[in-house]
JSON list of C-alpha atoms in Angstrom, two decimals:
[
{"chain": "N", "resi": 1, "resn": "MET", "atom": "CA", "xyz": [-2.27, -3.31, 13.96]},
{"chain": "N", "resi": 2, "resn": "SER", "atom": "CA", "xyz": [-1.40, -2.00, 10.51]},
{"chain": "N", "resi": 3, "resn": "GLN", "atom": "CA", "xyz": [-0.25, 1.47, 9.52]},
{"chain": "N", "resi": 4, "resn": "LEU", "atom": "CA", "xyz": [-1.76, 3.29, 6.56]},
{"chain": "N", "resi": 5, "resn": "LYS", "atom": "CA", "xyz": [0.88, 3.41, 3.83]},
{"chain": "N", "resi": 6, "resn": "GLY", "atom": "CA", "xyz": [-0.95, 3.37, 0.51]},
{"chain": "N", "resi": 7, "resn": "PHE", "atom": "CA", "xyz": [-4.01, 4.47, -1.45]},
{"chain": "N", "resi": 8, "resn": "VAL", "atom": "CA", "xyz": [-5.18, 2.69, -4.59]},
{"chain": "N", "resi": 9, "resn": "PHE", "atom": "CA", "xyz": [-7.69, 4.61, -6.68]},
{"chain": "N", "resi": 10, "resn": "ASP", "atom": "CA", "xyz": [-9.94, 3.24, -9.34]},
{"chain": "N", "resi": 11, "resn": "MET", "atom": "CA", "xyz": [-10.10, 5.77, -12.17]},
{"chain": "N", "resi": 12, "resn": "ASP", "atom": "CA", "xyz": [-13.45, 6.02, -13.94]},
{"chain": "N", "resi": 13, "resn": "GLY", "atom": "CA", "xyz": [-16.09, 7.22, -11.50]},
{"chain": "N", "resi": 14, "resn": "THR", "atom": "CA", "xyz": [-13.55, 7.59, -8.69]},
{"chain": "N", "resi": 15, "resn": "LEU", "atom": "CA", "xyz": [-10.93, 10.08, -9.82]},
{"chain": "N", "resi": 16, "resn": "VAL", "atom": "CA", "xyz": [-13.34, 11.57, -12.35]},
{"chain": "N", "resi": 17, "resn": "ASP", "atom": "CA", "xyz": [-17.09, 11.28, -12.96]},
{"chain": "N", "resi": 18, "resn": "ASN", "atom": "CA", "xyz": [-16.91, 10.24, -16.60]},
{"chain": "N", "resi": 19, "resn": "TRP", "atom": "CA", "xyz": [-19.46, 7.43, -17.05]},
{"chain": "N", "resi": 20, "resn": "ALA", "atom": "CA", "xyz": [-21.65, 9.66, -19.24]},
{"chain": "N", "resi": 21, "resn": "TYR", "atom": "CA", "xyz": [-18.72, 10.26, -21.60]},
{"chain": "N", "resi": 22, "resn": "HIS", "atom": "CA", "xyz": [-18.09, 6.52, -21.85]},
{"chain": "N", "resi": 23, "resn": "ILE", "atom": "CA", "xyz": [-21.72, 5.89, -22.79]},
{"chain": "N", "resi": 24, "resn": "VAL", "atom": "CA", "xyz": [-21.86, 8.67, -25.39]},
{"chain": "N", "resi": 25, "resn": "SER", "atom": "CA", "xyz": [-18.51, 7.74, -26.94]},
{"chain": "N", "resi": 26, "resn": "PHE", "atom": "CA", "xyz": [-19.34, 4.03, -27.02]},
{"chain": "N", "resi": 27, "resn": "ASN", "atom": "CA", "xyz": [-22.62, 4.66, -28.82]},
{"chain": "N", "resi": 28, "resn": "GLU", "atom": "CA", "xyz": [-20.94, 7.10, -31.20]},
{"chain": "N", "resi": 29, "resn": "TYR", "atom": "CA", "xyz": [-18.24, 4.53, -32.00]},
{"chain": "N", "resi": 30, "resn": "LEU", "atom": "CA", "xyz": [-20.82, 1.82, -32.71]},
{"chain": "N", "resi": 31, "resn": "ARG", "atom": "CA", "xyz": [-22.67, 4.27, -34.98]},
{"chain": "N", "resi": 32, "resn": "ARG", "atom": "CA", "xyz": [-19.50, 5.04, -36.94]},
{"chain": "N", "resi": 33, "resn": "LYS", "atom": "CA", "xyz": [-18.71, 1.34, -37.18]},
{"chain": "N", "resi": 34, "resn": "ARG", "atom": "CA", "xyz": [-22.31, 0.55, -38.23]},
{"chain": "N", "resi": 35, "resn": "LEU", "atom": "CA", "xyz": [-22.62, -1.97, -35.41]},
{"chain": "N", "resi": 36, "resn": "THR", "atom": "CA", "xyz": [-25.94, -2.64, -33.69]},
{"chain": "N", "resi": 37, "resn": "PRO", "atom": "CA", "xyz": [-25.64, -3.30, -29.93]},
{"chain": "N", "resi": 38, "resn": "ILE", "atom": "CA", "xyz": [-27.35, -6.42, -28.61]},
{"chain": "N", "resi": 39, "resn": "ALA", "atom": "CA", "xyz": [-27.32, -5.13, -25.03]},
{"chain": "N", "resi": 40, "resn": "GLU", "atom": "CA", "xyz": [-27.44, -1.80, -23.22]},
{"chain": "N", "resi": 41, "resn": "LEU", "atom": "CA", "xyz": [-24.29, -0.24, -21.76]},
{"chain": "N", "resi": 42, "resn": "SER", "atom": "CA", "xyz": [-25.48, -0.41, -18.15]},
{"chain": "N", "resi": 43, "resn": "LEU", "atom": "CA", "xyz": [-23.84, 0.32, -14.81]},
{"chain": "N", "resi": 44, "resn": "ASP", "atom": "CA", "xyz": [-23.62, -3.43, -14.22]},
{"chain": "N", "resi": 45, "resn": "LEU", "atom": "CA", "xyz": [-20.70, -3.36, -16.66]},
{"chain": "N", "resi": 46, "resn": "ASN", "atom": "CA", "xyz": [-18.87, -0.60, -14.81]},
{"chain": "N", "resi": 47, "resn": "GLY", "atom": "CA", "xyz": [-15.40, -1.78, -13.84]},
{"chain": "N", "resi": 48, "resn": "ARG", "atom": "CA", "xyz": [-15.41, -4.76, -16.22]},
{"chain": "N", "resi": 49, "resn": "HIS", "atom": "CA", "xyz": [-12.57, -5.35, -18.66]},
{"chain": "N", "resi": 50, "resn": "SER", "atom": "CA", "xyz": [-13.24, -3.68, -22.01]},
{"chain": "N", "resi": 51, "resn": "ASN", "atom": "CA", "xyz": [-13.04, -7.01, -23.86]},
{"chain": "N", "resi": 52, "resn": "ASP", "atom": "CA", "xyz": [-15.85, -8.36, -21.68]},
{"chain": "N", "resi": 53, "resn": "ILE", "atom": "CA", "xyz": [-17.94, -5.25, -22.36]},
{"chain": "N", "resi": 54, "resn": "PHE", "atom": "CA", "xyz": [-17.52, -5.62, -26.12]},
{"chain": "N", "resi": 55, "resn": "ARG", "atom": "CA", "xyz": [-18.49, -9.30, -25.92]},
{"chain": "N", "resi": 56, "resn": "ILE", "atom": "CA", "xyz": [-21.70, -8.37, -24.12]},
{"chain": "N", "resi": 57, "resn": "MET", "atom": "CA", "xyz": [-22.47, -5.34, -26.29]},
{"chain": "N", "resi": 58, "resn": "ILE", "atom": "CA", "xyz": [-21.88, -6.68, -29.81]},
{"chain": "N", "resi": 59, "resn": "GLY", "atom": "CA", "xyz": [-21.37, -10.43, -29.41]},
{"chain": "N", "resi": 60, "resn": "GLU", "atom": "CA", "xyz": [-18.40, -12.74, -29.83]},
{"chain": "N", "resi": 61, "resn": "GLU", "atom": "CA", "xyz": [-18.76, -13.04, -33.61]},
{"chain": "N", "resi": 62, "resn": "GLN", "atom": "CA", "xyz": [-18.35, -9.31, -34.23]},
{"chain": "N", "resi": 63, "resn": "CYS", "atom": "CA", "xyz": [-15.52, -9.14, -31.70]},
{"chain": "N", "resi": 64, "resn": "GLN", "atom": "CA", "xyz": [-13.62, -11.80, -33.60]},
{"chain": "N", "resi": 65, "resn": "ARG", "atom": "CA", "xyz": [-14.41, -10.09, -36.91]},
{"chain": "N", "resi": 66, "resn": "PHE", "atom": "CA", "xyz": [-12.81, -6.78, -35.94]},
{"chain": "N", "resi": 67, "resn": "GLY", "atom": "CA", "xyz": [-10.42, -7.93, -33.20]},
{"chain": "N", "resi": 68, "resn": "PHE", "atom": "CA", "xyz": [-10.35, -6.69, -29.62]},
{"chain": "N", "resi": 69, "resn": "GLU", "atom": "CA", "xyz": [-7.23, -4.59, -30.11]},
{"chain": "N", "resi": 70, "resn": "THR", "atom": "CA", "xyz": [-8.79, -2.63, -32.97]},
{"chain": "N", "resi": 71, "resn": "LEU", "atom": "CA", "xyz": [-12.14, -2.23, -31.20]},
{"chain": "N", "resi": 72, "resn": "ASN", "atom": "CA", "xyz": [-10.56, -0.99, -28.00]},
{"chain": "N", "resi": 73, "resn": "GLN", "atom": "CA", "xyz": [-8.07, 1.36, -29.61]},
{"chain": "N", "resi": 74, "resn": "GLU", "atom": "CA", "xyz": [-10.65, 2.96, -31.88]},
{"chain": "N", "resi": 75, "resn": "LYS", "atom": "CA", "xyz": [-13.38, 3.28, -29.25]},
{"chain": "N", "resi": 76, "resn": "GLU", "atom": "CA", "xyz": [-11.08, 4.75, -26.61]},
{"chain": "N", "resi": 77, "resn": "ALA", "atom": "CA", "xyz": [-9.67, 7.26, -29.10]},
{"chain": "N", "resi": 78, "resn": "VAL", "atom": "CA", "xyz": [-13.25, 8.50, -29.62]},
{"chain": "N", "resi": 79, "resn": "TYR", "atom": "CA", "xyz": [-13.72, 8.70, -25.84]},
{"chain": "N", "resi": 80, "resn": "ARG", "atom": "CA", "xyz": [-10.52, 10.69, -25.26]},
{"chain": "N", "resi": 81, "resn": "ASP", "atom": "CA", "xyz": [-11.34, 13.07, -28.09]},
{"chain": "N", "resi": 82, "resn": "MET", "atom": "CA", "xyz": [-14.82, 13.75, -26.69]},
{"chain": "N", "resi": 83, "resn": "TYR", "atom": "CA", "xyz": [-13.67, 14.02, -23.05]},
{"chain": "N", "resi": 84, "resn": "SER", "atom": "CA", "xyz": [-10.55, 16.13, -23.60]},
{"chain": "N", "resi": 85, "resn": "GLY", "atom": "CA", "xyz": [-10.94, 19.57, -22.09]},
{"chain": "N", "resi": 86, "resn": "HIS", "atom": "CA", "xyz": [-13.83, 18.46, -19.87]},
{"chain": "N", "resi": 87, "resn": "VAL", "atom": "CA", "xyz": [-11.93, 16.44, -17.24]},
{"chain": "N", "resi": 88, "resn": "GLU", "atom": "CA", "xyz": [-12.65, 17.51, -13.66]},
{"chain": "N", "resi": 89, "resn": "PRO", "atom": "CA", "xyz": [-11.58, 15.69, -10.46]},
{"chain": "N", "resi": 90, "resn": "ILE", "atom": "CA", "xyz": [-14.14, 14.37, -8.01]},
{"chain": "N", "resi": 91, "resn": "LYS", "atom": "CA", "xyz": [-14.62, 16.97, -5.29]},
{"chain": "N", "resi": 92, "resn": "GLY", "atom": "CA", "xyz": [-11.91, 16.80, -2.62]},
{"chain": "N", "resi": 93, "resn": "LEU", "atom": "CA", "xyz": [-9.66, 14.46, -4.61]},
{"chain": "N", "resi": 94, "resn": "MET", "atom": "CA", "xyz": [-6.80, 16.89, -5.18]},
{"chain": "N", "resi": 95, "resn": "GLU", "atom": "CA", "xyz": [-6.70, 17.90, -1.52]},
{"chain": "N", "resi": 96, "resn": "LEU", "atom": "CA", "xyz": [-6.54, 14.25, -0.43]},
{"chain": "N", "resi": 97, "resn": "LEU", "atom": "CA", "xyz": [-3.78, 13.46, -2.92]},
{"chain": "N", "resi": 98, "resn": "ARG", "atom": "CA", "xyz": [-1.66, 16.40, -1.77]},
{"chain": "N", "resi": 99, "resn": "LEU", "atom": "CA", "xyz": [-2.20, 15.47, 1.88]},
{"chain": "N", "resi": 100, "resn": "ALA", "atom": "CA", "xyz": [-1.21, 11.87, 1.16]},
{"chain": "N", "resi": 101, "resn": "LYS", "atom": "CA", "xyz": [1.97, 13.02, -0.56]},
{"chain": "N", "resi": 102, "resn": "SER", "atom": "CA", "xyz": [2.87, 15.27, 2.38]},
{"chain": "N", "resi": 103, "resn": "LYS", "atom": "CA", "xyz": [2.46, 12.33, 4.76]},
{"chain": "N", "resi": 104, "resn": "GLY", "atom": "CA", "xyz": [4.47, 9.91, 2.65]},
{"chain": "N", "resi": 105, "resn": "ILE", "atom": "CA", "xyz": [1.45, 7.79, 1.74]},
{"chain": "N", "resi": 106, "resn": "LYS", "atom": "CA", "xyz": [1.97, 6.16, -1.64]},
{"chain": "N", "resi": 107, "resn": "CYS", "atom": "CA", "xyz": [-0.73, 6.56, -4.28]},
{"chain": "N", "resi": 108, "resn": "ALA", "atom": "CA", "xyz": [-1.57, 4.21, -7.15]},
{"chain": "N", "resi": 109, "resn": "ILE", "atom": "CA", "xyz": [-4.24, 3.90, -9.80]},
{"chain": "N", "resi": 110, "resn": "GLY", "atom": "CA", "xyz": [-5.84, 0.52, -10.48]},
{"chain": "N", "resi": 111, "resn": "SER", "atom": "CA", "xyz": [-8.12, 0.76, -13.49]},
{"chain": "N", "resi": 112, "resn": "SER", "atom": "CA", "xyz": [-9.72, -1.64, -15.94]},
{"chain": "N", "resi": 113, "resn": "GLY", "atom": "CA", "xyz": [-9.24, 1.05, -18.57]},
{"chain": "N", "resi": 114, "resn": "CYS", "atom": "CA", "xyz": [-6.52, 0.88, -21.19]},
{"chain": "N", "resi": 115, "resn": "ARG", "atom": "CA", "xyz": [-3.04, 2.32, -20.61]},
{"chain": "N", "resi": 116, "resn": "GLU", "atom": "CA", "xyz": [-3.72, 5.28, -22.91]},
{"chain": "N", "resi": 117, "resn": "ASN", "atom": "CA", "xyz": [-6.81, 6.26, -20.89]},
{"chain": "N", "resi": 118, "resn": "VAL", "atom": "CA", "xyz": [-4.95, 6.06, -17.59]},
{"chain": "N", "resi": 119, "resn": "GLU", "atom": "CA", "xyz": [-2.13, 8.25, -18.88]},
{"chain": "N", "resi": 120, "resn": "PHE", "atom": "CA", "xyz": [-4.71, 10.63, -20.37]},
{"chain": "N", "resi": 121, "resn": "ILE", "atom": "CA", "xyz": [-6.47, 11.15, -17.02]},
{"chain": "N", "resi": 122, "resn": "ILE", "atom": "CA", "xyz": [-3.20, 11.49, -15.08]},
{"chain": "N", "resi": 123, "resn": "LYS", "atom": "CA", "xyz": [-2.07, 14.19, -17.50]},
{"chain": "N", "resi": 124, "resn": "GLU", "atom": "CA", "xyz": [-5.43, 16.00, -17.62]},
{"chain": "N", "resi": 125, "resn": "LEU", "atom": "CA", "xyz": [-5.55, 16.14, -13.80]},
{"chain": "N", "resi": 126, "resn": "GLY", "atom": "CA", "xyz": [-1.88, 17.12, -13.55]},
{"chain": "N", "resi": 127, "resn": "ILE", "atom": "CA", "xyz": [-1.05, 14.46, -10.96]},
{"chain": "N", "resi": 128, "resn": "GLU", "atom": "CA", "xyz": [2.08, 12.99, -12.54]},
{"chain": "N", "resi": 129, "resn": "ASP", "atom": "CA", "xyz": [4.16, 13.94, -9.49]},
{"chain": "N", "resi": 130, "resn": "ILE", "atom": "CA", "xyz": [1.71, 12.33, -7.03]},
{"chain": "N", "resi": 131, "resn": "ILE", "atom": "CA", "xyz": [0.90, 8.94, -8.55]},
{"chain": "N", "resi": 132, "resn": "ASP", "atom": "CA", "xyz": [3.63, 6.42, -7.71]},
{"chain": "N", "resi": 133, "resn": "THR", "atom": "CA", "xyz": [2.40, 3.68, -10.03]},
{"chain": "N", "resi": 134, "resn": "SER", "atom": "CA", "xyz": [-0.57, 2.83, -12.19]},
{"chain": "N", "resi": 135, "resn": "ILE", "atom": "CA", "xyz": [-2.07, -0.45, -13.33]},
{"chain": "N", "resi": 136, "resn": "SER", "atom": "CA", "xyz": [-4.34, -0.54, -16.36]},
{"chain": "N", "resi": 137, "resn": "GLY", "atom": "CA", "xyz": [-6.45, -3.21, -17.97]},
{"chain": "N", "resi": 138, "resn": "SER", "atom": "CA", "xyz": [-3.64, -3.52, -20.52]},
{"chain": "N", "resi": 139, "resn": "ASP", "atom": "CA", "xyz": [-1.28, -4.71, -17.76]},
{"chain": "N", "resi": 140, "resn": "VAL", "atom": "CA", "xyz": [-3.32, -7.62, -16.39]},
{"chain": "N", "resi": 141, "resn": "THR", "atom": "CA", "xyz": [-5.02, -10.80, -17.51]},
{"chain": "N", "resi": 142, "resn": "HIS", "atom": "CA", "xyz": [-8.14, -10.57, -15.35]},
{"chain": "N", "resi": 143, "resn": "GLY", "atom": "CA", "xyz": [-10.53, -7.65, -15.00]},
{"chain": "N", "resi": 144, "resn": "LYS", "atom": "CA", "xyz": [-12.50, -6.76, -11.88]},
{"chain": "N", "resi": 145, "resn": "PRO", "atom": "CA", "xyz": [-14.05, -8.34, -9.80]},
{"chain": "N", "resi": 146, "resn": "HIS", "atom": "CA", "xyz": [-10.87, -10.45, -9.96]},
{"chain": "N", "resi": 147, "resn": "PRO", "atom": "CA", "xyz": [-8.33, -8.94, -7.50]},
{"chain": "N", "resi": 148, "resn": "GLU", "atom": "CA", "xyz": [-5.38, -8.90, -9.94]},
{"chain": "N", "resi": 149, "resn": "ILE", "atom": "CA", "xyz": [-5.48, -5.16, -10.70]},
{"chain": "N", "resi": 150, "resn": "PHE", "atom": "CA", "xyz": [-5.43, -4.06, -7.06]},
{"chain": "N", "resi": 151, "resn": "ALA", "atom": "CA", "xyz": [-3.11, -6.82, -5.90]},
{"chain": "N", "resi": 152, "resn": "THR", "atom": "CA", "xyz": [-0.63, -5.79, -8.59]},
{"chain": "N", "resi": 153, "resn": "ALA", "atom": "CA", "xyz": [-0.88, -2.11, -7.62]},
{"chain": "N", "resi": 154, "resn": "VAL", "atom": "CA", "xyz": [-0.18, -2.93, -3.97]},
{"chain": "N", "resi": 155, "resn": "GLU", "atom": "CA", "xyz": [2.76, -5.12, -4.94]},
{"chain": "N", "resi": 156, "resn": "ARG", "atom": "CA", "xyz": [4.21, -2.42, -7.21]},
{"chain": "N", "resi": 157, "resn": "MET", "atom": "CA", "xyz": [4.12, 0.03, -4.29]},
{"chain": "N", "resi": 158, "resn": "GLY", "atom": "CA", "xyz": [6.04, -2.48, -2.18]},
{"chain": "N", "resi": 159, "resn": "LEU", "atom": "CA", "xyz": [3.26, -2.64, 0.40]},
{"chain": "N", "resi": 160, "resn": "LYS", "atom": "CA", "xyz": [0.94, -5.18, 2.00]},
{"chain": "N", "resi": 161, "resn": "PRO", "atom": "CA", "xyz": [-2.82, -5.23, 1.28]},
{"chain": "N", "resi": 162, "resn": "GLU", "atom": "CA", "xyz": [-3.67, -4.55, 4.92]},
{"chain": "N", "resi": 163, "resn": "GLU", "atom": "CA", "xyz": [-1.65, -1.31, 4.72]},
{"chain": "N", "resi": 164, "resn": "CYS", "atom": "CA", "xyz": [-3.72, 0.04, 1.83]},
{"chain": "N", "resi": 165, "resn": "ILE", "atom": "CA", "xyz": [-7.15, 1.50, 1.15]},
{"chain": "N", "resi": 166, "resn": "VAL", "atom": "CA", "xyz": [-8.91, 1.04, -2.18]},
{"chain": "N", "resi": 167, "resn": "PHE", "atom": "CA", "xyz": [-11.26, 3.77, -3.43]},
{"chain": "N", "resi": 168, "resn": "GLU", "atom": "CA", "xyz": [-13.92, 2.54, -5.86]},
{"chain": "N", "resi": 169, "resn": "ASP", "atom": "CA", "xyz": [-17.29, 3.49, -7.31]},
{"chain": "N", "resi": 170, "resn": "ALA", "atom": "CA", "xyz": [-18.33, 0.13, -8.78]},
{"chain": "N", "resi": 171, "resn": "VAL", "atom": "CA", "xyz": [-19.60, -3.08, -7.22]},
{"chain": "N", "resi": 172, "resn": "ASN", "atom": "CA", "xyz": [-17.11, -5.12, -9.27]},
{"chain": "N", "resi": 173, "resn": "GLY", "atom": "CA", "xyz": [-14.31, -2.86, -8.06]},
{"chain": "N", "resi": 174, "resn": "ILE", "atom": "CA", "xyz": [-15.25, -3.12, -4.39]},
{"chain": "N", "resi": 175, "resn": "LYS", "atom": "CA", "xyz": [-15.37, -6.90, -4.73]},
{"chain": "N", "resi": 176, "resn": "ALA", "atom": "CA", "xyz": [-11.91, -6.81, -6.33]},
{"chain": "N", "resi": 177, "resn": "GLY", "atom": "CA", "xyz": [-10.48, -4.65, -3.55]},
{"chain": "N", "resi": 178, "resn": "VAL", "atom": "CA", "xyz": [-11.90, -6.88, -0.83]},
{"chain": "N", "resi": 179, "resn": "ALA", "atom": "CA", "xyz": [-10.59, -9.98, -2.61]},
{"chain": "N", "resi": 180, "resn": "ALA", "atom": "CA", "xyz": [-7.16, -8.33, -2.76]},
{"chain": "N", "resi": 181, "resn": "GLY", "atom": "CA", "xyz": [-7.21, -7.99, 1.04]},
{"chain": "N", "resi": 182, "resn": "CYS", "atom": "CA", "xyz": [-7.65, -4.20, 1.23]},
{"chain": "N", "resi": 183, "resn": "LYS", "atom": "CA", "xyz": [-10.13, -2.05, 3.09]},
{"chain": "N", "resi": 184, "resn": "CYS", "atom": "CA", "xyz": [-12.44, -0.37, 0.59]},
{"chain": "N", "resi": 185, "resn": "ILE", "atom": "CA", "xyz": [-14.22, 2.96, 0.44]},
{"chain": "N", "resi": 186, "resn": "GLY", "atom": "CA", "xyz": [-17.13, 3.41, -1.94]},
{"chain": "N", "resi": 187, "resn": "ILE", "atom": "CA", "xyz": [-17.51, 6.64, -3.91]},
{"chain": "N", "resi": 188, "resn": "LEU", "atom": "CA", "xyz": [-21.18, 7.21, -4.73]},
{"chain": "N", "resi": 189, "resn": "THR", "atom": "CA", "xyz": [-20.99, 8.35, -8.34]},
{"chain": "N", "resi": 190, "resn": "THR", "atom": "CA", "xyz": [-22.47, 5.31, -10.10]},
{"chain": "N", "resi": 191, "resn": "ALA", "atom": "CA", "xyz": [-23.87, 3.01, -7.40]},
{"chain": "N", "resi": 192, "resn": "THR", "atom": "CA", "xyz": [-25.89, 3.19, -4.18]},
{"chain": "N", "resi": 193, "resn": "VAL", "atom": "CA", "xyz": [-24.75, 2.78, -0.59]},
{"chain": "N", "resi": 194, "resn": "GLU", "atom": "CA", "xyz": [-26.60, -0.53, -0.42]},
{"chain": "N", "resi": 195, "resn": "MET", "atom": "CA", "xyz": [-24.85, -1.84, -3.53]},
{"chain": "N", "resi": 196, "resn": "LEU", "atom": "CA", "xyz": [-21.33, -0.86, -2.47]},
{"chain": "N", "resi": 197, "resn": "ALA", "atom": "CA", "xyz": [-21.74, -1.79, 1.20]},
{"chain": "N", "resi": 198, "resn": "GLY", "atom": "CA", "xyz": [-23.21, -5.11, 0.10]},
{"chain": "N", "resi": 199, "resn": "ALA", "atom": "CA", "xyz": [-20.09, -5.72, -1.99]},
{"chain": "N", "resi": 200, "resn": "GLY", "atom": "CA", "xyz": [-17.86, -5.08, 1.03]},
{"chain": "N", "resi": 201, "resn": "ALA", "atom": "CA", "xyz": [-17.20, -1.33, 1.25]},
{"chain": "N", "resi": 202, "resn": "SER", "atom": "CA", "xyz": [-16.36, -0.28, 4.82]},
{"chain": "N", "resi": 203, "resn": "ILE", "atom": "CA", "xyz": [-17.40, 3.33, 4.22]},
{"chain": "N", "resi": 204, "resn": "CYS", "atom": "CA", "xyz": [-19.44, 5.00, 1.47]},
{"chain": "N", "resi": 205, "resn": "VAL", "atom": "CA", "xyz": [-19.18, 8.72, 0.72]},
{"chain": "N", "resi": 206, "resn": "LYS", "atom": "CA", "xyz": [-20.51, 11.18, -1.85]},
{"chain": "N", "resi": 207, "resn": "ASP", "atom": "CA", "xyz": [-17.02, 12.53, -2.52]},
{"chain": "N", "resi": 208, "resn": "PHE", "atom": "CA", "xyz": [-13.59, 12.90, -0.91]},
{"chain": "N", "resi": 209, "resn": "THR", "atom": "CA", "xyz": [-14.57, 15.95, 1.15]},
{"chain": "N", "resi": 210, "resn": "GLU", "atom": "CA", "xyz": [-16.42, 13.60, 3.49]},
{"chain": "N", "resi": 211, "resn": "LEU", "atom": "CA", "xyz": [-13.20, 11.81, 4.47]},
{"chain": "N", "resi": 212, "resn": "GLY", "atom": "CA", "xyz": [-10.55, 12.83, 6.99]},
{"chain": "N", "resi": 213, "resn": "MET", "atom": "CA", "xyz": [-7.03, 11.45, 7.34]},
{"chain": "N", "resi": 214, "resn": "THR", "atom": "CA", "xyz": [-7.61, 10.36, 10.94]},
{"chain": "N", "resi": 215, "resn": "GLN", "atom": "CA", "xyz": [-10.68, 8.42, 9.82]},
{"chain": "N", "resi": 216, "resn": "LEU", "atom": "CA", "xyz": [-8.68, 6.72, 7.07]},
{"chain": "N", "resi": 217, "resn": "GLU", "atom": "CA", "xyz": [-5.81, 5.84, 9.40]},
{"chain": "N", "resi": 218, "resn": "GLU", "atom": "CA", "xyz": [-8.26, 4.34, 11.90]},
{"chain": "N", "resi": 219, "resn": "LEU", "atom": "CA", "xyz": [-9.88, 2.25, 9.14]},
{"chain": "N", "resi": 220, "resn": "VAL", "atom": "CA", "xyz": [-6.59, 0.47, 8.50]},
{"chain": "N", "resi": 221, "resn": "GLY", "atom": "CA", "xyz": [-5.36, 0.44, 12.09]}
]
């Protein structure tokens, strides 16, 4: 039997319900750049690496024309500017984080977002003293559903996958957590129970108020 020692949280849609801000800021950035999207920014792309999203949205030719670094930096700056001052945690998140800290459970963030976005959310939520480590899309080669992000977060905490729980809102993220060897809990902000359970989530909840520490410990044990 394993003992619960670590939580790994996805960021977008898990710590905060910000998908709407990503959609609005992405479309605003394309408008400013005078780029016409060739696909819709759908929930199927949630959790994917930003480079992959740009490839799908504007095509490889335009990506090569502007460069991924420029596209990502400029778009995410628009997102942070629009979202600043509006950041709110998912209900029950802060209570769970404080309880985890009091019990010595390590907490990490594993996000496909860029490093600047991760630091932005940590600062806006005021959780600098709770998060032990954070992995961003800037730190890895493979985006979700590849397990690299979560596997790296677990390794950075000095723990084993079976000692950790991954919290995710996206199908690609649940698949990544399962592939990393962790138990996964689905947060129902952007996907349905059927979608997340089908991807491998052990439990699906509306928000963190529906979870108790005993329940989480039993999931791992």
